[in-house]
XYZ file of C-alpha atoms in Angstrom:
210
model
C 28.298 -1.467 -3.008
C 25.277 0.367 -4.454
C 25.306 2.036 -7.850
C 25.088 5.876 -8.083
C 24.790 8.094 -11.288
C 27.038 11.076 -12.034
C 25.453 14.003 -13.891
C 28.012 16.753 -13.067
C 30.814 18.161 -15.319
C 33.528 16.274 -16.963
C 36.150 17.482 -14.397
C 38.253 15.257 -12.544
C 38.386 16.912 -9.222
C 34.703 17.485 -9.272
C 34.065 13.885 -10.144
C 36.448 12.486 -7.293
C 34.708 14.841 -4.748
C 31.314 13.799 -5.864
C 32.009 10.088 -5.558
C 33.814 10.580 -2.223
C 30.543 12.171 -0.995
C 28.615 9.392 -2.471
C 30.597 6.771 -0.981
C 28.142 5.919 1.922
C 24.878 4.411 1.057
C 22.056 6.863 1.394
C 18.844 5.232 1.069
C 17.371 3.630 4.251
C 15.166 0.586 4.299
C 12.200 1.232 6.429
C 9.670 -1.472 8.051
C 6.361 -1.175 9.944
C 8.221 -1.277 13.070
C 10.726 1.560 12.156
C 8.848 3.778 9.683
C 7.221 6.111 12.186
C 9.915 6.013 14.729
C 12.562 7.174 12.170
C 10.462 9.485 10.017
C 8.096 10.862 12.779
C 5.935 11.727 9.758
C 2.711 12.095 11.662
C 4.117 13.590 14.964
C 6.051 16.485 13.642
C 8.846 15.283 11.238
C 11.744 16.500 13.487
C 13.925 14.128 11.733
C 13.605 16.168 8.554
C 11.880 15.632 5.132
C 11.620 12.154 3.737
C 11.188 11.000 0.185
C 9.933 7.286 0.320
C 9.613 4.756 -2.332
C 6.840 2.077 -1.683
C 7.626 -0.915 -3.825
C 6.830 -4.665 -4.199
C 9.207 -7.530 -4.992
C 7.735 -7.969 -8.496
C 8.096 -4.260 -9.529
C 10.562 -4.050 -12.279
C 10.540 -0.401 -12.560
C 11.384 -0.250 -8.837
C 14.411 -2.369 -9.112
C 15.592 -0.040 -12.129
C 15.360 2.932 -9.728
C 18.120 1.799 -7.287
C 20.872 3.919 -8.713
C 18.461 6.801 -9.184
C 17.337 6.746 -5.549
C 20.888 6.345 -4.290
C 21.939 9.383 -6.268
C 19.067 11.620 -4.980
C 19.856 10.478 -1.448
C 23.397 11.306 -1.769
C 22.774 14.739 -3.385
C 20.529 15.542 -0.456
C 22.396 14.161 2.341
C 21.874 16.317 5.414
C 19.035 18.165 4.059
C 16.476 15.497 3.233
C 16.223 11.673 3.690
C 15.406 9.131 1.072
C 14.050 5.598 1.988
C 12.119 2.823 0.627
C 9.371 0.408 2.107
C 8.421 -2.984 0.728
C 4.660 -2.721 1.081
C 4.539 -6.558 0.110
C 6.535 -7.795 3.038
C 7.784 -5.951 6.135
C 6.113 -2.757 5.207
C 2.705 -3.969 4.287
C 0.838 -2.232 7.240
C 2.628 1.044 6.414
C 1.329 0.603 2.803
C -2.015 0.152 4.003
C -1.813 3.052 6.345
C -1.277 5.366 3.221
C -3.826 3.165 1.150
C -1.343 2.427 -1.624
C -3.091 -0.802 -2.698
C -1.403 -3.923 -3.692
C -0.387 -3.363 -7.230
C 3.282 -3.692 -8.450
C 3.796 0.188 -9.475
C 6.338 2.402 -7.925
C 4.695 4.802 -5.353
C 6.732 7.902 -4.303
C 5.606 10.025 -1.373
C 7.347 13.116 0.010
C 6.761 13.603 3.734
C 7.275 17.229 5.081
C 5.896 18.949 8.067
C 3.117 16.656 8.776
C 1.952 16.468 5.205
C 2.382 13.976 2.383
C 2.944 15.056 -1.263
C 2.381 12.055 -3.902
C 4.554 11.933 -6.920
C 2.275 11.624 -9.916
C 4.827 11.774 -12.776
C 5.736 8.947 -14.818
C 9.533 10.085 -15.027
C 11.797 8.400 -12.507
C 15.174 10.017 -13.434
C 17.501 11.864 -11.259
C 16.653 15.272 -12.581
C 13.010 14.802 -11.939
C 13.080 13.475 -8.378
C 15.791 15.965 -7.592
C 13.469 18.789 -8.685
C 10.584 17.084 -6.793
C 12.426 16.929 -3.530
C 13.822 20.541 -3.956
C 10.381 22.164 -4.387
C 8.253 20.916 -7.058
C 6.539 18.774 -4.658
C 4.330 21.881 -3.901
C 2.528 21.281 -7.287
C 1.681 17.809 -6.374
C -1.405 16.531 -4.529
C -1.047 16.843 -0.777
C -2.929 15.758 2.358
C -2.290 15.404 6.085
C -0.208 12.346 7.272
C -2.638 9.866 8.743
C -1.784 8.166 12.044
C -1.091 4.459 12.084
C -4.396 2.406 11.659
C -5.638 0.391 14.490
C -5.740 -3.472 13.905
C -9.459 -3.450 12.912
C -8.944 -0.496 10.462
C -5.920 -2.195 8.990
C -8.031 -5.597 8.459
C -10.719 -3.487 6.806
C -8.206 -1.781 4.536
C -6.583 -5.171 3.671
C -10.078 -6.423 2.457
C -10.724 -3.370 0.458
C -7.201 -3.559 -1.192
C -8.009 -7.299 -2.133
C -11.472 -6.366 -3.470
C -9.996 -3.622 -5.656
C -7.240 -5.778 -6.888
C -8.994 -9.172 -7.365
C -12.761 -8.073 -7.810
C -13.734 -11.250 -9.731
C -12.007 -13.802 -7.261
C -13.604 -11.554 -4.341
C -16.841 -11.675 -6.032
C -16.734 -15.500 -6.428
C -15.490 -15.938 -2.916
C -18.437 -14.020 -1.634
C -21.028 -15.579 -3.949
C -20.356 -19.053 -2.900
C -21.237 -18.697 0.813
C -24.297 -16.618 -0.127
C -25.531 -19.338 -2.520
C -24.839 -22.005 0.205
C -26.711 -19.983 2.814
C -29.602 -19.346 0.347
C -29.608 -23.176 -0.500
C -29.728 -24.080 3.172
C -32.667 -21.579 3.747
C -34.607 -23.047 0.617
C -33.994 -26.602 2.097
C -35.130 -25.883 5.430
C -38.193 -23.839 4.091
C -38.943 -26.845 1.795
C -38.686 -29.439 4.692
C -40.985 -27.139 6.737
C -43.608 -26.953 3.780
C -43.533 -30.730 3.519
C -44.092 -31.230 7.246
C -46.959 -28.713 7.233
C -48.502 -30.480 4.322
C -48.237 -33.914 6.097
C -49.661 -32.372 9.219
C -52.643 -31.033 7.277
C -53.317 -34.425 5.528
C -53.157 -36.368 8.989
C -55.480 -33.755 10.483
C -57.976 -33.886 7.611
C -57.818 -37.855 7.762
C -58.545 -37.763 11.393
C -61.569 -35.542 10.996
C -62.929 -38.000 8.258
C -62.519 -40.882 10.612
C -64.410 -39.112 13.387
């Protein structure tokens, strides 16, 4: 069973009715293979609006949001969908599709009518997310939902993500082969110059002998 939070009045009947509605899990787990099929985010969103949390396994804040997401999902059942995507494992391509990077911060996006609205606040309580889904999303940055990336574009994005997250390691990794190439060129050039000197000496000696 998944936890939910009750924020209604201290009334037994209301509480019972609320918990009965919250009985079934509300948050869906999406992967690279199911994201576009279920959300239809780029093709028209005929399945409704979607609030999606992109998370990673080592995100402590994301783990603490379990009850909050479930509560928001139950509150908006039948009107909006709530889901989460592990951008570190089975949803890594989807995370790169929206250029979310590989850090371990929670990232929330609201998908509505082929547009995506990025949640930029630092508060992750029920009231804030409920307000966001109910209309406050209009005050957040938005842009058209991009189509899934091609394999090549996905590879490029993966390289960009790692370069942003680990600039020093990437810099060293790039520097090593460059240094080896330069060293190889220097050695080849040095051998070439040495051969040229030997040829000149040999030719000079032959001319003297004549």
